[in-house]
Tab-separated table of C-alpha atoms in Angstrom:
chain	number	residue	atom	x	y	z
A	8	UNK	CA	5.760	-56.559	-26.595
A	9	UNK	CA	2.917	-55.883	-24.087
A	10	UNK	CA	5.315	-56.415	-21.203
A	11	UNK	CA	7.760	-53.949	-22.739
A	12	UNK	CA	4.980	-51.355	-23.275
A	13	UNK	CA	3.690	-51.859	-19.712
A	14	UNK	CA	7.195	-51.487	-18.311
A	15	UNK	CA	7.863	-48.358	-20.441
A	16	UNK	CA	4.515	-46.805	-19.424
A	17	UNK	CA	5.296	-47.586	-15.709
A	18	UNK	CA	8.665	-45.879	-15.945
A	19	UNK	CA	7.123	-42.946	-17.845
A	20	UNK	CA	4.476	-42.607	-15.208
A	21	UNK	CA	7.012	-42.568	-12.366
A	22	UNK	CA	9.078	-39.934	-14.196
A	23	UNK	CA	5.957	-37.785	-14.758
A	24	UNK	CA	5.039	-37.900	-11.045
A	25	UNK	CA	8.632	-36.869	-10.160
A	26	UNK	CA	8.654	-34.048	-12.685
A	27	UNK	CA	5.251	-32.966	-11.573
A	28	UNK	CA	6.349	-32.758	-7.987
A	29	UNK	CA	9.535	-30.869	-9.051
A	30	UNK	CA	7.479	-28.489	-11.167
A	31	UNK	CA	5.057	-27.867	-8.299
A	32	UNK	CA	7.972	-26.997	-5.985
A	33	UNK	CA	9.457	-24.598	-8.580
A	34	UNK	CA	6.013	-22.959	-9.067
A	35	UNK	CA	5.627	-22.487	-5.312
A	36	UNK	CA	9.052	-20.829	-5.135
A	37	UNK	CA	8.251	-18.568	-8.107
A	38	UNK	CA	4.970	-17.583	-6.548
A	39	UNK	CA	6.735	-16.636	-3.240
A	40	UNK	CA	9.344	-14.600	-5.118
A	41	UNK	CA	6.608	-12.889	-7.186
A	42	UNK	CA	4.722	-11.891	-4.038
A	43	UNK	CA	7.976	-10.528	-2.530
A	44	UNK	CA	8.887	-8.516	-5.593
A	45	UNK	CA	5.348	-7.313	-5.994
A	46	UNK	CA	5.347	-6.063	-2.423
A	47	UNK	CA	8.696	-4.377	-3.063
A	48	UNK	CA	7.436	-2.684	-6.177
A	49	UNK	CA	4.233	-1.356	-4.530
A	50	UNK	CA	5.041	-0.378	-1.031
A	51	UNK	CA	7.192	2.266	0.588
A	52	UNK	CA	10.115	0.511	2.263
A	53	UNK	CA	10.133	2.718	5.394
A	54	UNK	CA	6.458	2.988	6.256
A	55	UNK	CA	4.985	-0.044	4.600
A	56	UNK	CA	2.298	2.128	3.004
A	57	UNK	CA	1.497	1.975	-0.681
A	58	UNK	CA	3.907	3.920	-2.927
A	59	UNK	CA	2.814	6.392	-5.656
A	60	UNK	CA	2.687	3.697	-8.374
A	61	UNK	CA	0.297	1.430	-6.445
A	62	UNK	CA	-1.767	4.411	-5.195
A	63	UNK	CA	-2.280	5.546	-8.829
A	64	UNK	CA	-3.335	2.068	-9.825
A	65	UNK	CA	-5.816	1.919	-6.923
A	66	UNK	CA	-7.067	5.454	-7.584
A	67	UNK	CA	-7.908	4.628	-11.150
A	68	UNK	CA	-9.803	1.530	-10.060
A	69	UNK	CA	-11.785	3.456	-7.348
A	70	UNK	CA	-12.413	6.242	-9.873
A	71	UNK	CA	-14.131	3.784	-12.259
A	72	UNK	CA	-16.198	2.432	-9.379
A	73	UNK	CA	-17.155	5.953	-8.313
A	74	UNK	CA	-18.398	6.741	-11.844
A	75	UNK	CA	-20.338	3.406	-12.152
A	76	UNK	CA	-22.102	3.743	-8.775
A	77	UNK	CA	-22.336	7.510	-8.787
A	78	UNK	CA	-20.580	7.654	-5.390
A	79	UNK	CA	-18.670	10.362	-3.677
A	80	UNK	CA	-14.911	10.111	-3.384
A	81	UNK	CA	-12.490	12.469	-1.568
A	82	UNK	CA	-8.782	12.959	-1.784
A	83	UNK	CA	-6.678	14.210	1.173
A	84	UNK	CA	-3.091	15.278	1.008
A	85	UNK	CA	-0.995	15.757	4.138
A	86	UNK	CA	2.410	17.441	4.372
A	87	UNK	CA	4.468	17.375	7.570
A	88	UNK	CA	5.356	20.962	8.346
A	89	UNK	CA	9.023	21.920	8.592
A	90	UNK	CA	10.190	18.304	8.121
A	91	UNK	CA	13.587	19.451	6.839
A	92	UNK	CA	14.228	21.091	10.198
A	93	UNK	CA	13.311	17.857	12.050
A	94	UNK	CA	15.982	15.985	9.884
A	95	UNK	CA	18.552	18.770	10.174
A	96	UNK	CA	18.139	19.315	13.898
A	97	UNK	CA	17.323	15.762	15.143
A	98	UNK	CA	18.792	13.572	12.411
A	99	UNK	CA	17.355	11.239	9.843
A	100	UNK	CA	16.619	8.489	12.275
A	101	UNK	CA	14.283	10.828	14.195
A	102	UNK	CA	12.836	11.914	10.803
A	103	UNK	CA	12.169	8.232	9.952
A	104	UNK	CA	10.449	7.774	13.343
A	105	UNK	CA	8.225	10.791	12.615
A	106	UNK	CA	7.264	9.313	9.196
A	107	UNK	CA	6.456	5.949	10.810
A	108	UNK	CA	4.436	7.489	13.625
A	109	UNK	CA	2.591	9.698	11.133
A	110	UNK	CA	1.764	6.597	9.081
A	111	UNK	CA	0.467	4.817	12.232
A	112	UNK	CA	-1.715	7.757	13.206
A	113	UNK	CA	-3.181	7.900	9.679
A	114	UNK	CA	-3.908	4.172	9.715
A	115	UNK	CA	-5.588	4.580	13.197
A	116	UNK	CA	-8.213	6.918	11.751
A	117	UNK	CA	-8.800	5.426	8.347
A	118	UNK	CA	-11.436	2.860	7.379
A	119	UNK	CA	-10.543	-0.506	5.757
A	120	UNK	CA	-11.737	0.794	2.340
A	121	UNK	CA	-9.521	3.982	2.559
A	122	UNK	CA	-6.268	3.995	0.602
A	123	UNK	CA	-3.181	5.680	2.027
A	124	UNK	CA	0.174	6.181	0.332
A	125	UNK	CA	3.410	7.879	1.063
A	126	UNK	CA	3.536	10.206	-1.890
A	127	UNK	CA	6.974	11.805	-1.364
A	128	UNK	CA	9.450	12.575	1.417
A	129	UNK	CA	7.041	13.893	4.037
A	130	UNK	CA	3.874	13.882	1.962
A	131	UNK	CA	1.049	11.404	2.270
A	132	UNK	CA	-2.075	11.098	0.157
A	133	UNK	CA	-5.269	9.417	1.222
A	134	UNK	CA	-8.168	8.273	-0.995
A	135	UNK	CA	-11.508	8.155	0.766
A	136	UNK	CA	-13.972	6.141	-1.341
A	137	UNK	CA	-17.670	7.034	-0.733
A	138	UNK	CA	-16.720	10.015	1.468
A	139	UNK	CA	-17.897	13.548	0.862
A	140	UNK	CA	-15.548	16.529	1.154
A	141	UNK	CA	-17.136	17.383	4.466
A	142	UNK	CA	-16.286	13.874	5.786
A	143	UNK	CA	-12.767	14.328	4.575
A	144	UNK	CA	-12.422	17.705	6.311
A	145	UNK	CA	-13.664	16.196	9.646
A	146	UNK	CA	-11.201	13.301	9.286
A	147	UNK	CA	-8.357	15.638	8.413
A	148	UNK	CA	-9.102	17.719	11.555
A	149	UNK	CA	-8.999	14.614	13.769
A	150	UNK	CA	-5.695	13.526	12.219
A	151	UNK	CA	-4.238	16.988	12.462
A	152	UNK	CA	-5.241	17.329	16.181
A	153	UNK	CA	-3.797	13.844	16.914
A	154	UNK	CA	-0.566	14.652	15.235
A	155	UNK	CA	-0.156	17.949	17.016
A	156	UNK	CA	-0.395	16.399	20.468
A	157	UNK	CA	1.524	13.242	19.831
A	158	UNK	CA	5.041	13.036	21.347
A	159	UNK	CA	7.284	11.800	18.587
A	160	UNK	CA	10.008	11.204	21.152
A	161	UNK	CA	12.014	13.470	23.419
A	162	UNK	CA	9.106	15.945	23.510
A	163	UNK	CA	9.226	16.468	19.708
A	164	UNK	CA	5.811	17.511	18.358
A	165	UNK	CA	4.916	18.091	14.750
A	166	UNK	CA	2.161	19.770	12.751
A	167	UNK	CA	0.855	19.026	9.324
A	168	UNK	CA	-0.895	20.866	6.514
A	169	UNK	CA	-3.801	19.222	4.752
A	170	UNK	CA	-5.497	19.641	1.434
A	171	UNK	CA	-8.930	18.126	0.717
A	172	UNK	CA	-10.927	17.860	-2.464
A	173	UNK	CA	-13.887	15.851	-3.595
A	174	UNK	CA	-13.075	13.994	-6.771
A	175	UNK	CA	-15.560	14.688	-9.638
A	176	UNK	CA	-16.155	12.814	-12.830
A	177	UNK	CA	-13.776	14.317	-15.419
A	178	UNK	CA	-11.041	15.139	-12.862
């Protein structure tokens, strides 16, 4: 009877190790898929920037931090001027390039703590935690200047309009 119990336990132990290994592989695959789908759900496919959904989530988190720490927080919106004309005259591939280059220029000037998102077609929104409105205006001017002199290809230059506001408790 002891021998039978020992043999049964040994086989059970082997099966558990096999199932545990299988379960671990399945969990790893699920984790990879989850990360893939999370990225798809939170980023803009073209620019790789956060999308509106993720930006809103991060804004709410930063807003709570701003209130707790009594920090400044500034919001910047950027809209590429006459973007429809770019698409109509040069084609959507060029329009996509303009959006990508604009994203790259934004990222070049932002800090690691800043949050940037593609808000709509040619609209971007940037959250500047701990920044005053004056800091946001200075940053917007640097970005505006950089965009206006950048060659998007074949001599194409763009301009952008900006809106800046300092976020206040209760906004």
